[in-house]
Coordinates of C-alpha atoms and ligand atoms in Angstrom, one line a residue:
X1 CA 0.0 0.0 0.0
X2 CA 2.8 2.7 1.0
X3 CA 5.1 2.0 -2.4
X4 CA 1.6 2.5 -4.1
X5 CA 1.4 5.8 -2.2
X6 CA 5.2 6.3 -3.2
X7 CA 4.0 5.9 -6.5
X8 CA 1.9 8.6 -6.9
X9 CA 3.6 11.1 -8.7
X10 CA 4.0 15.0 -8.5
X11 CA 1.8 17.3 -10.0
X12 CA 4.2 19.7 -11.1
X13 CA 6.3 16.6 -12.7
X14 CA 2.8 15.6 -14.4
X15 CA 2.5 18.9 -15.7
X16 CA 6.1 18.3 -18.0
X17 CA 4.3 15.0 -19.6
X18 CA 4.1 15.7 -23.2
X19 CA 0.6 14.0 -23.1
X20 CA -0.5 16.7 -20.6
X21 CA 1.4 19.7 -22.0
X22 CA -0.7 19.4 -24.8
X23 CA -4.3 19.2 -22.8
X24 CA -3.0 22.5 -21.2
X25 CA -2.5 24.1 -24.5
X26 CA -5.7 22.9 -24.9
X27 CA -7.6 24.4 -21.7
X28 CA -5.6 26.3 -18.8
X29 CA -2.9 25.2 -16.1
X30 CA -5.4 25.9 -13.7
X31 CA -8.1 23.5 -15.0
X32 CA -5.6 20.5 -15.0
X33 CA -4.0 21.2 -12.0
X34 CA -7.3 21.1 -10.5
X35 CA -8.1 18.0 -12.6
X36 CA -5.0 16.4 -11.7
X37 CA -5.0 17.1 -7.9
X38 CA -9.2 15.4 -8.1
X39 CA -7.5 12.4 -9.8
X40 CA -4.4 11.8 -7.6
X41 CA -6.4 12.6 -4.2
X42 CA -9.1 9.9 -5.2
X43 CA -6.4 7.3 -5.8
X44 CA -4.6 8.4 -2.9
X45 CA -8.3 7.8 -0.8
X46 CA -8.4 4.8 -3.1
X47 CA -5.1 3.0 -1.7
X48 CA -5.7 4.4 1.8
X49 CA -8.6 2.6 1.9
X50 CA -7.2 -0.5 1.2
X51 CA -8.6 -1.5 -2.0
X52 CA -6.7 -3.1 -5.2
X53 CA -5.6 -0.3 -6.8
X54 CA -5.1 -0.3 -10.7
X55 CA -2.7 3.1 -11.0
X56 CA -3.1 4.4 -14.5
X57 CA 0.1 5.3 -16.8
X58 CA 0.4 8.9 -16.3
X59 CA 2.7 9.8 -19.1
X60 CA 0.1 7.5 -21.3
X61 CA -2.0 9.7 -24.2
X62 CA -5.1 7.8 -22.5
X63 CA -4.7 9.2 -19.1
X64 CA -4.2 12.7 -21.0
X65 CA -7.6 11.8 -22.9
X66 CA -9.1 11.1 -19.5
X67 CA -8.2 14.6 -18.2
X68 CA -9.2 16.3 -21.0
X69 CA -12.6 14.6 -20.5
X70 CA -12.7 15.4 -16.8
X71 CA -12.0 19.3 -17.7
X72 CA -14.7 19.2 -20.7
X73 CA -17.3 17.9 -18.4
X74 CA -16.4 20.8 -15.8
X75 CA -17.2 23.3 -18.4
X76 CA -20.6 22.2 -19.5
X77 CA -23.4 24.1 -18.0
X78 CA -24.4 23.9 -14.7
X79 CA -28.0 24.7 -14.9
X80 CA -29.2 22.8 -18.1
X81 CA -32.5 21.1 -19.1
X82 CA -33.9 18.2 -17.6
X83 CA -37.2 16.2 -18.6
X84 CA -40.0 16.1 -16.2
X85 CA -41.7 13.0 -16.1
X86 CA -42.5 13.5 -12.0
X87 CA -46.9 14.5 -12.9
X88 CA -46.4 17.9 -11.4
X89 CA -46.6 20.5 -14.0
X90 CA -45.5 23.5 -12.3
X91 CA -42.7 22.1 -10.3
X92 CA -40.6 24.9 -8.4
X93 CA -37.6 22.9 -8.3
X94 CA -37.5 22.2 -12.0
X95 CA -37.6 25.7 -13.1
X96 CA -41.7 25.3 -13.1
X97 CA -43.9 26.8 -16.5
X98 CA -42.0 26.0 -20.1
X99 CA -42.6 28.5 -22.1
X100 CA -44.5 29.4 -25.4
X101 CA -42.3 29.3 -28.8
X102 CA -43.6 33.2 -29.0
X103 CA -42.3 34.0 -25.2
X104 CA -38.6 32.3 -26.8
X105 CA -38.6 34.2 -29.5
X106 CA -39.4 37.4 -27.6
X107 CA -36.6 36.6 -25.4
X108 CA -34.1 36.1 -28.3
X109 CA -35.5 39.6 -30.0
X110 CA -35.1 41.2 -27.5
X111 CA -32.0 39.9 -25.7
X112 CA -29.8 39.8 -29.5
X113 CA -31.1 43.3 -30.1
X114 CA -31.0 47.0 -28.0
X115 CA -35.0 47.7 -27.4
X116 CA -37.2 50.7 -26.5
X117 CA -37.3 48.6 -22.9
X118 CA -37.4 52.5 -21.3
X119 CA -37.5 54.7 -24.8
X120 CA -41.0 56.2 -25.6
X121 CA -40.6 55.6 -29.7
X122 CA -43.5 58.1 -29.8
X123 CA -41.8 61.2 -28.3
X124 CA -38.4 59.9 -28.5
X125 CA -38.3 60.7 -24.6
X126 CA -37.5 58.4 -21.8
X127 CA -40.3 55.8 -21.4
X128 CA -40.8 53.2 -18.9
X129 CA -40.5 49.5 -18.5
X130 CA -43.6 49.2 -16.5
X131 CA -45.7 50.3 -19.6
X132 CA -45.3 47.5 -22.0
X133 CA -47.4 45.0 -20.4
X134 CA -49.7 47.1 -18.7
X135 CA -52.3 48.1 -21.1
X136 CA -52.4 43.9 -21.4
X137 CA -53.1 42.9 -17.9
X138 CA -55.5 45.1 -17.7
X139 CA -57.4 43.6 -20.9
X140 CA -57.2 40.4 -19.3
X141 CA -58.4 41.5 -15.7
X142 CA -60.6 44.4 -15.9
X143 CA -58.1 45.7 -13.4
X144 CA -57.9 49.9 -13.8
X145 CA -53.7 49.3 -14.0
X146 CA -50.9 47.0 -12.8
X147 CA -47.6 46.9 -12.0
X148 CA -45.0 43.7 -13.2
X149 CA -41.9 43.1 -10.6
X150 CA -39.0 40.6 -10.1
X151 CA -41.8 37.8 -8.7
X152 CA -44.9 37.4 -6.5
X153 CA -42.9 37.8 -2.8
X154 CA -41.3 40.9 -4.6
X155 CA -45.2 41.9 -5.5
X156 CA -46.6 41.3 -1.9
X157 CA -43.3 43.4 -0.4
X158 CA -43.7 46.1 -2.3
X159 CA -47.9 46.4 -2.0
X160 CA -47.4 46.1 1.8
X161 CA -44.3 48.5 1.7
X162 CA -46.3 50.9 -0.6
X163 CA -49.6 50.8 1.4
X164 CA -49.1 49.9 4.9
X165 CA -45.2 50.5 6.4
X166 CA -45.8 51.8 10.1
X167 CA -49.2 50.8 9.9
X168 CA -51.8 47.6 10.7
X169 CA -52.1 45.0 8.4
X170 CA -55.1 42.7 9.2
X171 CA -55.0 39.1 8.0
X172 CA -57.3 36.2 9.3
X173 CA -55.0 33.2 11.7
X174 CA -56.2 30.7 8.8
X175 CA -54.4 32.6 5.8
X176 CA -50.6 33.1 7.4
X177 CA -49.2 30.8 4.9
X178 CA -45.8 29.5 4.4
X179 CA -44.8 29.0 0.7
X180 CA -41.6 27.8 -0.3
X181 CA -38.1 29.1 0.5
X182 CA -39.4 30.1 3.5
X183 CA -41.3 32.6 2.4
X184 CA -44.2 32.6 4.9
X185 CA -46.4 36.0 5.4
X186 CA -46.1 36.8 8.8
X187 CA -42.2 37.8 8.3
X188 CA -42.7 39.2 5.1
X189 CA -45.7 41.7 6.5
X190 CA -43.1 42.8 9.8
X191 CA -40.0 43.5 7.0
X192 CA -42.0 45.7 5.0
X193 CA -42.4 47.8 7.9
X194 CA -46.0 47.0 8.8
X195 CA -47.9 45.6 11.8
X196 CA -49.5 42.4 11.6
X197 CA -53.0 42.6 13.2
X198 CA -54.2 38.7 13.3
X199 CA -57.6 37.9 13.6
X200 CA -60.0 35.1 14.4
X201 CA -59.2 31.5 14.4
X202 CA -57.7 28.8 12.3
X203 CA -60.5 27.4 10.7
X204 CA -63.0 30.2 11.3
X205 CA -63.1 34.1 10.9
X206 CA -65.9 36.3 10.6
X207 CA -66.5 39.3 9.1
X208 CA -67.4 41.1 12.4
X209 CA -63.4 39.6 13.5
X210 CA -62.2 42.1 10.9
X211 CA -64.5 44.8 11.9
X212 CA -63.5 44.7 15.5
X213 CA -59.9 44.8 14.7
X214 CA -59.5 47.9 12.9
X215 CA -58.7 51.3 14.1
X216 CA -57.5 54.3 12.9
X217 CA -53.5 52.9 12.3
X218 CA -55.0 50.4 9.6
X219 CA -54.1 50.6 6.3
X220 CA -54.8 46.9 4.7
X221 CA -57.1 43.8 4.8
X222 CA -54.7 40.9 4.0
X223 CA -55.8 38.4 2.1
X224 CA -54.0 35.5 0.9
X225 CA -55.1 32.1 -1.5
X226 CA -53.6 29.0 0.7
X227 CA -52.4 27.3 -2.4
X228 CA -50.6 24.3 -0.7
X229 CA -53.2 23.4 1.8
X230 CA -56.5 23.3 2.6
X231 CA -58.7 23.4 5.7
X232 CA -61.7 21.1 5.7
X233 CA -64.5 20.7 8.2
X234 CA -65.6 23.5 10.2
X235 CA -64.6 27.0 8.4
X236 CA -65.9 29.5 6.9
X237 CA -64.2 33.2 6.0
X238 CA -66.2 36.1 4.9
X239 CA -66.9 37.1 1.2
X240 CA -64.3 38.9 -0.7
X241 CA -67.2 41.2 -1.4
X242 CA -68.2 41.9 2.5
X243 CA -64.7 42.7 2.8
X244 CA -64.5 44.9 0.0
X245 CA -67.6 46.7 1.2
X246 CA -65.6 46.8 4.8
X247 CA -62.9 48.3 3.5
X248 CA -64.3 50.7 1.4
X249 CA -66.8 51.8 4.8
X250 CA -63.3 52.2 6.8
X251 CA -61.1 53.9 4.1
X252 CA -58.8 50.6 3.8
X253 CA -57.5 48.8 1.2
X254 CA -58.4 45.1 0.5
X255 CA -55.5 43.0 -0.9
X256 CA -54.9 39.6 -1.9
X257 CA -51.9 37.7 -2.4
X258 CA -52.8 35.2 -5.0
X259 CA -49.9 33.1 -5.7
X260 CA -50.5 31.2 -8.6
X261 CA -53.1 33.6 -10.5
X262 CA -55.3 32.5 -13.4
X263 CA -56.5 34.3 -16.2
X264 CA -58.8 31.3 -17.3
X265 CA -62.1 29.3 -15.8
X266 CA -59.5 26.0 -15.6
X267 CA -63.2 24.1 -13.5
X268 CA -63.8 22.4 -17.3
X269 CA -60.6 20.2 -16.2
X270 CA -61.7 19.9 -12.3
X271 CA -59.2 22.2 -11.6
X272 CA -62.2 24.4 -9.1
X273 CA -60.4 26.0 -6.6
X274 CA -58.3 28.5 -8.2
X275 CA -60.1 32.1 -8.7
X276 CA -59.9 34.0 -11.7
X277 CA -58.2 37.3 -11.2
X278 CA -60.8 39.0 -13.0
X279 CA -63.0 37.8 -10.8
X280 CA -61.1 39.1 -8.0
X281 CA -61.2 42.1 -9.1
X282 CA -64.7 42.5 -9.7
X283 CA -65.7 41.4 -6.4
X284 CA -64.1 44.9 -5.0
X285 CA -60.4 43.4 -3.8
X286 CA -58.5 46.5 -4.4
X287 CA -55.2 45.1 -5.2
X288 CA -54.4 41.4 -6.3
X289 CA -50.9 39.9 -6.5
X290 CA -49.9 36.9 -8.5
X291 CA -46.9 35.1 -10.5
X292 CA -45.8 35.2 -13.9
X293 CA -44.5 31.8 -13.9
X294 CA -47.0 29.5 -12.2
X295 CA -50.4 28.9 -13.8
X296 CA -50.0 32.0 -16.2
X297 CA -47.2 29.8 -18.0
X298 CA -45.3 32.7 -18.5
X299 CA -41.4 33.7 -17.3
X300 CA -40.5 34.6 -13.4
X301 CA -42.9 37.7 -13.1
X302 CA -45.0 39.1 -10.0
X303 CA -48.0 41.0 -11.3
X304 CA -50.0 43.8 -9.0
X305 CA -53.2 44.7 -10.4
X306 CA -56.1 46.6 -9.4
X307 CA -56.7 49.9 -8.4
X308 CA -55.1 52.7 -10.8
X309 CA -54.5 55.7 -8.0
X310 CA -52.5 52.4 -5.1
X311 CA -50.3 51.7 -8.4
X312 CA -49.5 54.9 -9.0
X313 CA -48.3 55.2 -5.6
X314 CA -46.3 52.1 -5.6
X315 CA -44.7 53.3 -9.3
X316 CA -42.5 56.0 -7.1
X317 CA -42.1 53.6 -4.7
X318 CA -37.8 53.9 -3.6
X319 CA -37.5 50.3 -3.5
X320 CA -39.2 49.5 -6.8
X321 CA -35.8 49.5 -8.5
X322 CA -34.6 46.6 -6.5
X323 CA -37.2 44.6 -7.6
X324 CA -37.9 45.4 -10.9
X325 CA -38.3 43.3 -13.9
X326 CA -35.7 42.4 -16.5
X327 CA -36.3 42.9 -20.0
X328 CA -36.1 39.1 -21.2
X329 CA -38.4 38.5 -18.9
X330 CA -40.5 41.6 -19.7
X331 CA -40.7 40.3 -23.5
X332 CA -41.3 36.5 -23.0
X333 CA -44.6 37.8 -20.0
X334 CA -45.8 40.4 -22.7
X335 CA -45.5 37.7 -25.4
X336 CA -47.3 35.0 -23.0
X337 CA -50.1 37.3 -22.2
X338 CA -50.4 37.6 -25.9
X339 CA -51.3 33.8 -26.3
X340 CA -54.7 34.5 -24.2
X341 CA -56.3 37.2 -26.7
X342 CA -58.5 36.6 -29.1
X343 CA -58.6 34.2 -31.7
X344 CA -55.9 32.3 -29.4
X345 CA -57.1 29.6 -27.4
X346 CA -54.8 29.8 -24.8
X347 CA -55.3 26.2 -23.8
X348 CA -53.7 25.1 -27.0
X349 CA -51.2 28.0 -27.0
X350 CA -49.6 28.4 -23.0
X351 CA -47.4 25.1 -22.5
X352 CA -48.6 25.1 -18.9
X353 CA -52.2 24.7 -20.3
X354 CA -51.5 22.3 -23.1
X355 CA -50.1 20.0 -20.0
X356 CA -53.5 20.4 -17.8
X357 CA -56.2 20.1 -20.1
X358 CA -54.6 17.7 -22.2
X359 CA -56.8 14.6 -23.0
X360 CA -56.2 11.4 -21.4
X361 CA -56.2 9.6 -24.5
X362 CA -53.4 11.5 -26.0
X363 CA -51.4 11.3 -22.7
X364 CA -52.0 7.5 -22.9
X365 CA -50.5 7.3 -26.7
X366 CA -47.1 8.8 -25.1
X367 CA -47.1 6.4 -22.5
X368 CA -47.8 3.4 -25.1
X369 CA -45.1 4.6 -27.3
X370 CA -42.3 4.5 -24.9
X371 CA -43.4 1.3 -23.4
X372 CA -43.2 -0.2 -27.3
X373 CA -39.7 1.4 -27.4
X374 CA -38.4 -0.2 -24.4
X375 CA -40.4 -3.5 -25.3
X376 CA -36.9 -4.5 -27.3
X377 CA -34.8 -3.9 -24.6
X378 CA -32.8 -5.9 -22.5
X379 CA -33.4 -6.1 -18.9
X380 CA -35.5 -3.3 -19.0
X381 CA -39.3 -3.7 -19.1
X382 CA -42.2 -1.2 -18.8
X383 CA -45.6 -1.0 -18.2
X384 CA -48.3 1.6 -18.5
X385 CA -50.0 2.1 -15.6
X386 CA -53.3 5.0 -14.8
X387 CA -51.6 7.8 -12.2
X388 CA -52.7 11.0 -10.6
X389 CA -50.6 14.4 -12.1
X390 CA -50.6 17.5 -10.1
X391 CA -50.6 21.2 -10.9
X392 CA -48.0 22.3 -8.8
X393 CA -46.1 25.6 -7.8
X394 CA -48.1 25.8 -4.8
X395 CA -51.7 25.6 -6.4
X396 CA -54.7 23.4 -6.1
X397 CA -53.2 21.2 -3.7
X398 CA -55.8 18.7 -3.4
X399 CA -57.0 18.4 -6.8
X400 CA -55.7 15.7 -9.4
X401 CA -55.1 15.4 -12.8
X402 CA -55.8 11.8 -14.0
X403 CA -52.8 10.9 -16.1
X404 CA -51.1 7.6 -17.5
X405 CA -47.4 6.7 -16.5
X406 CA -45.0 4.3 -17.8
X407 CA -43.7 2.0 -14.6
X408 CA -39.8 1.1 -15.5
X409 CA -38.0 -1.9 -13.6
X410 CA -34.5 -3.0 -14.8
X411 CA -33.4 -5.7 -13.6
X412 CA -29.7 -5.0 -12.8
X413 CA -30.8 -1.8 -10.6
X414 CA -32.8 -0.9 -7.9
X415 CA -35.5 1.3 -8.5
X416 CA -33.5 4.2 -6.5
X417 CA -30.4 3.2 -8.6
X418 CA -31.9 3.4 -11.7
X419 CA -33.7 6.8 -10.9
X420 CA -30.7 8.1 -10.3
X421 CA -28.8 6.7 -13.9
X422 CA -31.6 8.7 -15.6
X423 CA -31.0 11.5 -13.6
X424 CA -27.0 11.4 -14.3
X425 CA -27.8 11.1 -18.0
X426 CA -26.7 13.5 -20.9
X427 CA -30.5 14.4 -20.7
X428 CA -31.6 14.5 -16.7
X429 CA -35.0 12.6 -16.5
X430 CA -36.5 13.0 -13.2
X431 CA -39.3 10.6 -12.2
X432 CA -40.4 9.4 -9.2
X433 CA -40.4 6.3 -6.9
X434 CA -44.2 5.4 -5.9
X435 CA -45.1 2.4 -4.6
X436 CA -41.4 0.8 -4.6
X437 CA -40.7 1.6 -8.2
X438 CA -39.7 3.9 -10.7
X439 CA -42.7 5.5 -12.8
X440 CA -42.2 8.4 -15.4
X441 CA -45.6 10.3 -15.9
X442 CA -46.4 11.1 -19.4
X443 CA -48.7 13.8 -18.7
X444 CA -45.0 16.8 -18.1
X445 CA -43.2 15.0 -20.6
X446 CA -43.8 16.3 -24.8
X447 CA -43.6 14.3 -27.6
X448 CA -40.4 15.9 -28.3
X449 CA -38.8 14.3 -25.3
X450 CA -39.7 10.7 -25.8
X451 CA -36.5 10.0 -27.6
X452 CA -34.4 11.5 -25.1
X453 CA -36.1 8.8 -22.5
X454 CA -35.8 6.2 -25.4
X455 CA -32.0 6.8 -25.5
X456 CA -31.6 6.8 -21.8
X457 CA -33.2 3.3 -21.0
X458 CA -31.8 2.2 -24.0
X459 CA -28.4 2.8 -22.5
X460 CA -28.9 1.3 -19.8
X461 CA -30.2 -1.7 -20.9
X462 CA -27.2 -2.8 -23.0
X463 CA -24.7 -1.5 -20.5
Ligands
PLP501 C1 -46.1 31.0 -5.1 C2 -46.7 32.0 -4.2 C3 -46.1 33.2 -3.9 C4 -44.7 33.5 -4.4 O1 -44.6 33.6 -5.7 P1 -43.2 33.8 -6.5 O2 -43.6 34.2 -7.8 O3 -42.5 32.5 -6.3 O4 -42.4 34.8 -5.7 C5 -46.7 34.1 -3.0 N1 -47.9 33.8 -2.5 C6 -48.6 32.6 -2.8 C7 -49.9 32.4 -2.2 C8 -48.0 31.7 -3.6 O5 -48.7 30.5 -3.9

């Protein structure tokens, strides 16, 4: 073991090897030292550990090819894309909504190019970001304006910073949600300088509970959809229109924080729990405050619409610069919203739509076709199985999409193992374990993709 040890050479004399010389002509000393020092410490672990060790011939042109292999992989991207065969379509994790081939091309337009992103073409004076989109939520709404930032949190900050910093913010004991990333209301009401007033009880809160609460440091009624959960049972909550009428009577403005925020009646695909924002609006909530990249299928966006004179306010809002809106972002959201006027059918148009109200039937063809691919195979069998596909990114919690997966067992690998060959793959395909094996739902996954799957079992079938 220690003349294997003795054996390991230097770097600095591996660095002279013709072989090597020539992969750092090709890269940088600093990428094959680094290379190098990985290889040489995991022998060195290697022979520590007691294990045969096989050393390699350092001044070979083979270990030079591996190196040069090592570096290449180190430079591909980090973030790349993946397939998503896990049944939830807006998955936060995975990057959630693809977008439309006209939010792309809006992206490439307008990233290749130099824009009028703050140039008013008309009067050749400086124009605003914030302008773009506008005129188009407000189409889709009703609302009287709105205002697009960096995302939804950035959205609910900057309402409550706007509207009620140094004053009450009221908000019922059954809506203080936690999202994500820790993102959970209570904190994010006390860092944008307001007071969290909580009212009535988990499951229950009246009307009269706001009523009671408010005095003359209130500025806002809080409310917020609880996208990832749901109380059952005993509740109730008032009306968003008694609350509106409330906070009209007592000079305060009703917002809601949305999250997810649909344009769309989605109840033709069971989908009943998720309210229309136009809908919002018209039932007197002053302000509403959803994402860009959850059901609207657009890029990261957080949208405030509603009331015209709030908006203005929060348009000269400080802080409105640290959470503004990039332009590639600005073009693929204005090129989403787009996709939902007239003659589009956005259900055929929005990727995120497509996914949900996608037939059965043609979800079941995609499964059948990759279980009559990997029919061939060796050691690898599939079978199509009926599964249950989610929305996702926080919405509808309870509700499920029917869908059809493909169930893969290999027989050389563990389910776990062989979830994680497909996710080390050239192509990441992330699937899920249920029920002790490895099933890739057909309902996230396009046409397009099937190959890339194809290729993936294939490979590890014959290896
Ligand atoms: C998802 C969500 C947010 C945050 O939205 P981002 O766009 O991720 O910032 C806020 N509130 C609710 C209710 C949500 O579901």
């Amino acid at each position: 073991m220690n003349s294997q040890l003795r054996h390991l050479p230097q770097i600095d004399t591996l660095l002279q090897q013709p072989p090597i010389a020539q992969v750092v002509a090709a890269y940088s000393h600093e990428e094959v030292r680094s290379a190098l020092r990985l290889t040489l410490d995991a022998l060195r672990d290697d022979i520590l550990s007691g294990a045969a060790v096989d050393l390699p011939d350092f001044t070979s042109e083979g270990f030079a090819r591996t190196l040069a292999d090592r570096i290449e992989a180190t430079r591909q991207p980090n973030l790349r894309p993946v397939i998503n065969a896990t049944g939830i379509i807006i998955h936060t994790n995975l990057g959630r909504a693809r977008l439309a081939p006209e939010a792309l091309q809006a992206m490439r337009d307008i990233g290749a190019r130099p824009s009028n992103l703050e140039l008013n073409l008309a009067t050749g004076k400086r124009g605003s970001r914030y302008d773009h989109a506008e005129a188009l939520i407000c189409q889709l709404t009703g609302a009287e304006a709105a205002l697009i930032v960096n995302n939804c949190a950035a959205a609910v900050v900057l309402a409550l910073m706007g509207t009620a910093s140094g004053r009450k913010v009221i908000a019922s004991r059954g809506e203080l949600i936690e999202i994500g990333g820790s993102f959970r209301l209570p904190d994010v009401i006390a860092q944008s300088g307001a007071v969290l007033k909580e009212v009535g009880a988990t499951n229950k809160t009246r009307l009269s509970d706001y009523a009671d609460a408010v005095d003359e440091d209130t500025a806002v009624l809080l409310k917020s959809h609880t996208s990832n959960f749901r109380i059952v049972g005993f509740t109730s909550a008032p009306s968003r229109t008694a609350l509106a009428q409330l906070a009209a009577e007592r000079d305060l403005i009703l917002m809601e924080d949305l999250g997810s925020g649909v344009l769309i009646d989605l109840s033709p695909f069971g989908l009943r729990d998720e309210p229309v924002v136009a809908d919002i609006l018209k039932a007197g909530v002053d302000l509403v405050m959803f994402s860009g990249d959850k059901l609207l299928g657009g890029p990261q966006a957080g949208i405030i619409a509603g009331r015209a004179d709030i908006i203005a306010g929060l348009r000269k809002h400080p802080l409105l610069r640290a959470l503004r809106i990039d332009k590639l972002s600005l073009a693929a959201l204005e090129a989403t919203l787009r996709l939902y006027l007239p003659p589009h059918d956005p259900l055929s148009r929005v990727p995120v739509l497509q996914a949900l109200s996608q037939p059965l039937a043609e979800v079941e063809v995609r499964a059948q076709k990759l279980a009559a691919s990997v029919e061939v195979m060796n050691g690898v069998t599939a079978s199509v199985t009926p599964s249950a596909a989610y929305v996702g990114g926080g919405s509808l919690p309870q509700q499920d999409l029917e869908s059809v997966s493909v169930v893969v067992v290999c027989d050389a690998l563990s389910p776990e193992a062989l979830g994680d060959r497909l996710r080390g793959g050239v192509v990441p395909i992330i699937g899920r374990i249920h029920h002790g094996k490895l099933w890739l739902d057909m309902r996230t996954v396009t046409d397009d993709e099937l190959p890339d799957i194809v290729a993936a079992l294939g490979a590890i079938a014959t290896s």
